[in-house]
Amino acid sequence: MKIKLINPNTTARMTDTMANCARAVAAVDTEIVAATSTMGPPSIESWYDESLALPGLLAEVAAGEREGVDGYVIACFGDPGLFAARELARGPVVGIAEAAMHAASVIAPSFSVVTTLARTAGMAWHLAERYGMKRFCRSVRATDIAVLDLDRPDGTARRLIVDECRRALEEDGADSIVLGCAGMADLGRAIEDAIGVPVIEGVSAAVKWAEVLAALGLATAKRGEYARPLAKRYDGPLADFSPRND
Ligand code: 5HY
């Protein structure tokens, strides 16, 4: 089985971190193919960043279809382009926020999301609403760490995240924590050890969910909303993204 993990930002070192975490949990017969978007923002920290990340993301899904990929993980906590990716993909497409929130809702009565910049907190609430997870979500807390500062070697990021997790437990009554950034993929276990409650990390959760769905032979439904986009000619620099009948 081949699962393609797509980082929709253009920072390869983040992809490497996520890919290592994905491979650590993947089944022995699952190949993790990791891809970094070749165009768009180096980090996604706004609605504008997210919108301009979509062509690069969808180009990687289209390439995956040519490569015969069995399933996809969109490795960015905003789950950017999730539904468009499902229109292109034959196999299942799972977003890391979607996977993490659902996993948290099964193992705990509630969760809080701990994320990066405060301005992205609204995006997490939108996702909780979209996935029917608001009733489980106690809070969305931000550490105000920039996405590309998460792997600073001085350990500041981990300490700030742990502190915010503790406030979510003590002040918001959360029973578990969802890490709100793919860049936190390698911090899950250490944070769980520090705070003593389940910490759900989205890359790992999404990889296993995509794997299970593909193993069950469940392909993305193509009758309605997730059918292939209608063939038409796009104009300007996006002409190469024109949907075709093939
Ligand atoms: C992510 N941004 O997972 C999101 C997280 C965020 O570049 N990868 C990004 O903070 O919105």
Short mmCIF file of N, CA and C and ligand atoms in Angstrom, two decimals, residues 9 14 43-45 75-78 96 115-116 120 147 180-183, ligand 1:
data_model
loop_
_atom_site.label_atom_id
_atom_site.label_comp_id
_atom_site.label_asym_id
_atom_site.label_seq_id
_atom_site.Cartn_x
_atom_site.Cartn_y
_atom_site.Cartn_z
N ASN A 9 2.78 23.40 2.49
CA ASN A 9 3.69 24.55 2.45
C ASN A 9 4.99 24.11 1.78
N MET A 14 10.10 20.60 7.25
CA MET A 14 8.86 20.22 7.96
C MET A 14 8.34 18.90 7.40
N SER A 43 5.04 28.76 4.84
CA SER A 43 4.26 28.32 6.00
C SER A 43 2.84 28.87 5.81
N ILE A 44 1.86 28.19 6.40
CA ILE A 44 0.46 28.57 6.21
C ILE A 44 -0.06 29.10 7.54
N GLU A 45 -0.25 30.43 7.59
CA GLU A 45 -0.61 31.07 8.87
C GLU A 45 -1.73 32.10 8.69
N ALA A 75 -1.15 17.19 5.13
CA ALA A 75 -0.40 17.40 6.37
C ALA A 75 -0.24 18.88 6.70
N CYS A 76 -1.41 19.46 7.02
CA CYS A 76 -1.45 20.86 7.45
C CYS A 76 -2.73 21.01 8.27
N PHE A 77 -2.64 21.65 9.45
CA PHE A 77 -3.79 21.59 10.36
C PHE A 77 -5.03 22.29 9.83
N GLY A 78 -4.88 23.12 8.79
CA GLY A 78 -6.09 23.73 8.24
C GLY A 78 -6.84 22.78 7.31
N ILE A 96 -5.25 16.21 8.60
CA ILE A 96 -4.72 15.91 9.93
C ILE A 96 -5.59 16.47 11.05
N THR A 115 -2.39 25.49 19.31
CA THR A 115 -1.85 25.77 17.97
C THR A 115 -0.77 26.84 18.00
N THR A 116 -0.44 27.37 16.83
CA THR A 116 0.66 28.33 16.69
C THR A 116 0.16 29.77 16.91
N THR A 120 -4.68 32.03 13.85
CA THR A 120 -5.16 30.79 13.20
C THR A 120 -6.16 30.04 14.08
N VAL A 147 5.00 29.11 12.71
CA VAL A 147 5.12 27.72 12.28
C VAL A 147 6.59 27.33 12.08
N GLY A 180 -2.16 21.48 17.18
CA GLY A 180 -2.76 22.22 16.06
C GLY A 180 -1.82 22.61 14.95
N CYS A 181 -0.77 21.82 14.72
CA CYS A 181 0.13 22.14 13.61
C CYS A 181 0.91 20.89 13.22
N ALA A 182 1.04 20.68 11.92
CA ALA A 182 1.80 19.52 11.44
C ALA A 182 3.26 19.61 11.89
N GLY A 183 3.70 20.84 12.12
CA GLY A 183 5.09 21.03 12.54
C GLY A 183 5.35 20.54 13.95
C1 5HY B 1 0.39 23.57 9.47
N1 5HY B 1 0.44 25.79 8.95
O1 5HY B 1 0.08 22.49 10.02
C2 5HY B 1 -0.36 24.84 9.70
C3 5HY B 1 -0.51 25.08 11.14
C4 5HY B 1 -1.02 26.39 11.50
O2 5HY B 1 2.25 25.64 7.52
N2 5HY B 1 1.36 23.81 8.60
C5 5HY B 1 1.43 25.12 8.28
O3 5HY B 1 -0.41 26.95 12.38
O4 5HY B 1 -2.01 26.83 10.94
#
